[in-house]
Amino acid sequence: MTSIGAADGESPTFVASSPPFPGAQAYCAAESRTDPDAPLLLSFGGKSDSWSLCTNTTDNANGRVDLVFSPVTNHPHYAFSSCNAVTIQMIQG
């Protein structure tokens, strides 16, 4: 799976392709600014504090909660007021 990137107000998108393409190079692991011993955080474009969980309001989403990068107002698939900021910890299994 390769990411085609994240954009403000959108969910990250991943695609499978053959042959694979390089995908977005802007994802990285970032250290926590408040706890140096915490797990690494998922970052995109140098931002690890721009992720939110937003309730999808489209007819067939049935209230599904989507991960959104830097939510925007007046988006057709969610209400900005439904978004809750999250940080995504990267944990090795």
CSV table of C-alpha atoms in Angstrom, one decimal:
chain,number,residue,atom,x,y,z
A,1,MET,CA,0.0,0.0,0.0
A,2,THR,CA,1.2,3.4,-0.9
A,3,SER,CA,-0.1,6.8,0.3
A,4,ILE,CA,-1.0,9.4,-2.2
A,5,GLY,CA,-0.6,11.9,0.6
A,6,ALA,CA,-2.7,13.9,3.0
A,7,ALA,CA,-4.3,17.2,2.3
A,8,ASP,CA,-5.9,19.8,4.6
A,9,GLY,CA,-9.4,18.7,5.4
A,10,GLU,CA,-9.1,15.2,3.9
A,11,SER,CA,-8.6,11.6,5.1
A,12,PRO,CA,-5.2,10.0,4.2
A,13,THR,CA,-5.6,7.8,1.1
A,14,PHE,CA,-3.7,4.6,0.4
A,15,VAL,CA,-3.7,2.6,-2.8
A,16,ALA,CA,-2.3,-0.6,-4.0
A,17,SER,CA,-0.7,-0.6,-7.4
A,18,SER,CA,1.4,-2.9,-9.6
A,19,PRO,CA,4.1,-1.8,-10.2
A,20,PRO,CA,4.2,0.2,-7.0
A,21,PHE,CA,4.9,4.0,-7.2
A,22,PRO,CA,6.9,5.9,-4.6
A,23,GLY,CA,3.9,7.6,-2.9
A,24,ALA,CA,4.0,10.6,-0.6
A,25,GLN,CA,7.3,11.2,1.1
A,26,ALA,CA,6.0,13.6,3.7
A,27,TYR,CA,5.0,11.0,6.4
A,28,CYS,CA,7.5,10.6,9.2
A,29,ALA,CA,7.8,9.7,12.9
A,30,ALA,CA,8.2,12.6,15.2
A,31,GLU,CA,9.2,12.8,18.9
A,32,SER,CA,6.7,14.1,21.4
A,33,ARG,CA,7.3,17.7,22.4
A,34,THR,CA,6.0,17.1,25.9
A,35,ASP,CA,7.4,13.6,26.7
A,36,PRO,CA,10.7,12.5,25.2
A,37,ASP,CA,10.0,8.9,26.4
A,38,ALA,CA,6.6,8.6,24.7
A,39,PRO,CA,6.2,6.6,21.5
A,40,LEU,CA,6.9,8.4,18.3
A,41,LEU,CA,4.0,10.3,16.7
A,42,LEU,CA,2.7,10.1,13.1
A,43,SER,CA,3.6,13.3,11.3
A,44,PHE,CA,2.7,14.6,7.9
A,45,GLY,CA,4.6,17.6,6.4
A,46,GLY,CA,6.2,18.1,9.8
A,47,LYS,CA,2.8,18.3,11.6
A,48,SER,CA,2.0,15.7,14.3
A,49,ASP,CA,-0.8,17.8,15.9
A,50,SER,CA,-3.1,18.2,12.9
A,51,TRP,CA,-5.0,14.9,13.0
A,52,SER,CA,-8.6,14.6,14.1
A,53,LEU,CA,-11.4,12.1,14.2
A,54,CYS,CA,-14.5,13.4,12.5
A,55,THR,CA,-18.0,11.9,12.1
A,56,ASN,CA,-18.7,11.3,8.5
A,57,THR,CA,-22.1,12.7,7.5
A,58,THR,CA,-22.6,11.2,4.1
A,59,ASP,CA,-25.7,9.2,3.6
A,60,ASN,CA,-24.1,5.7,3.5
A,61,ALA,CA,-21.4,6.3,6.1
A,62,ASN,CA,-23.8,5.3,9.0
A,63,GLY,CA,-22.0,7.7,11.4
A,64,ARG,CA,-18.5,6.3,10.7
A,65,VAL,CA,-15.7,8.2,12.3
A,66,ASP,CA,-12.9,9.1,9.9
A,67,LEU,CA,-9.3,10.2,10.5
A,68,VAL,CA,-8.9,13.7,8.9
A,69,PHE,CA,-5.7,15.7,8.5
A,70,SER,CA,-6.2,19.4,9.5
A,71,PRO,CA,-10.1,19.5,9.3
A,72,VAL,CA,-11.7,22.5,7.5
A,73,THR,CA,-15.0,24.2,7.9
A,74,ASN,CA,-17.8,23.5,5.4
A,75,HIS,CA,-16.5,20.1,4.3
A,76,PRO,CA,-19.1,18.1,2.4
A,77,HIS,CA,-18.4,14.8,4.4
A,78,TYR,CA,-18.2,16.0,8.0
A,79,ALA,CA,-19.2,18.9,10.3
A,80,PHE,CA,-16.1,20.6,11.7
A,81,SER,CA,-17.9,20.7,15.1
A,82,SER,CA,-17.8,16.9,15.2
A,83,CYS,CA,-14.0,16.7,15.0
A,84,ASN,CA,-11.9,15.8,17.9
A,85,ALA,CA,-8.1,16.4,17.8
A,86,VAL,CA,-6.0,13.3,18.3
A,87,THR,CA,-2.3,12.4,18.2
A,88,ILE,CA,-1.4,9.1,16.6
A,89,GLN,CA,1.3,7.1,18.4
A,90,MET,CA,3.4,4.7,16.4
A,91,ILE,CA,3.9,1.5,18.3
A,92,GLN,CA,6.0,-1.4,17.2
A,93,GLY,CA,4.4,-4.9,17.6
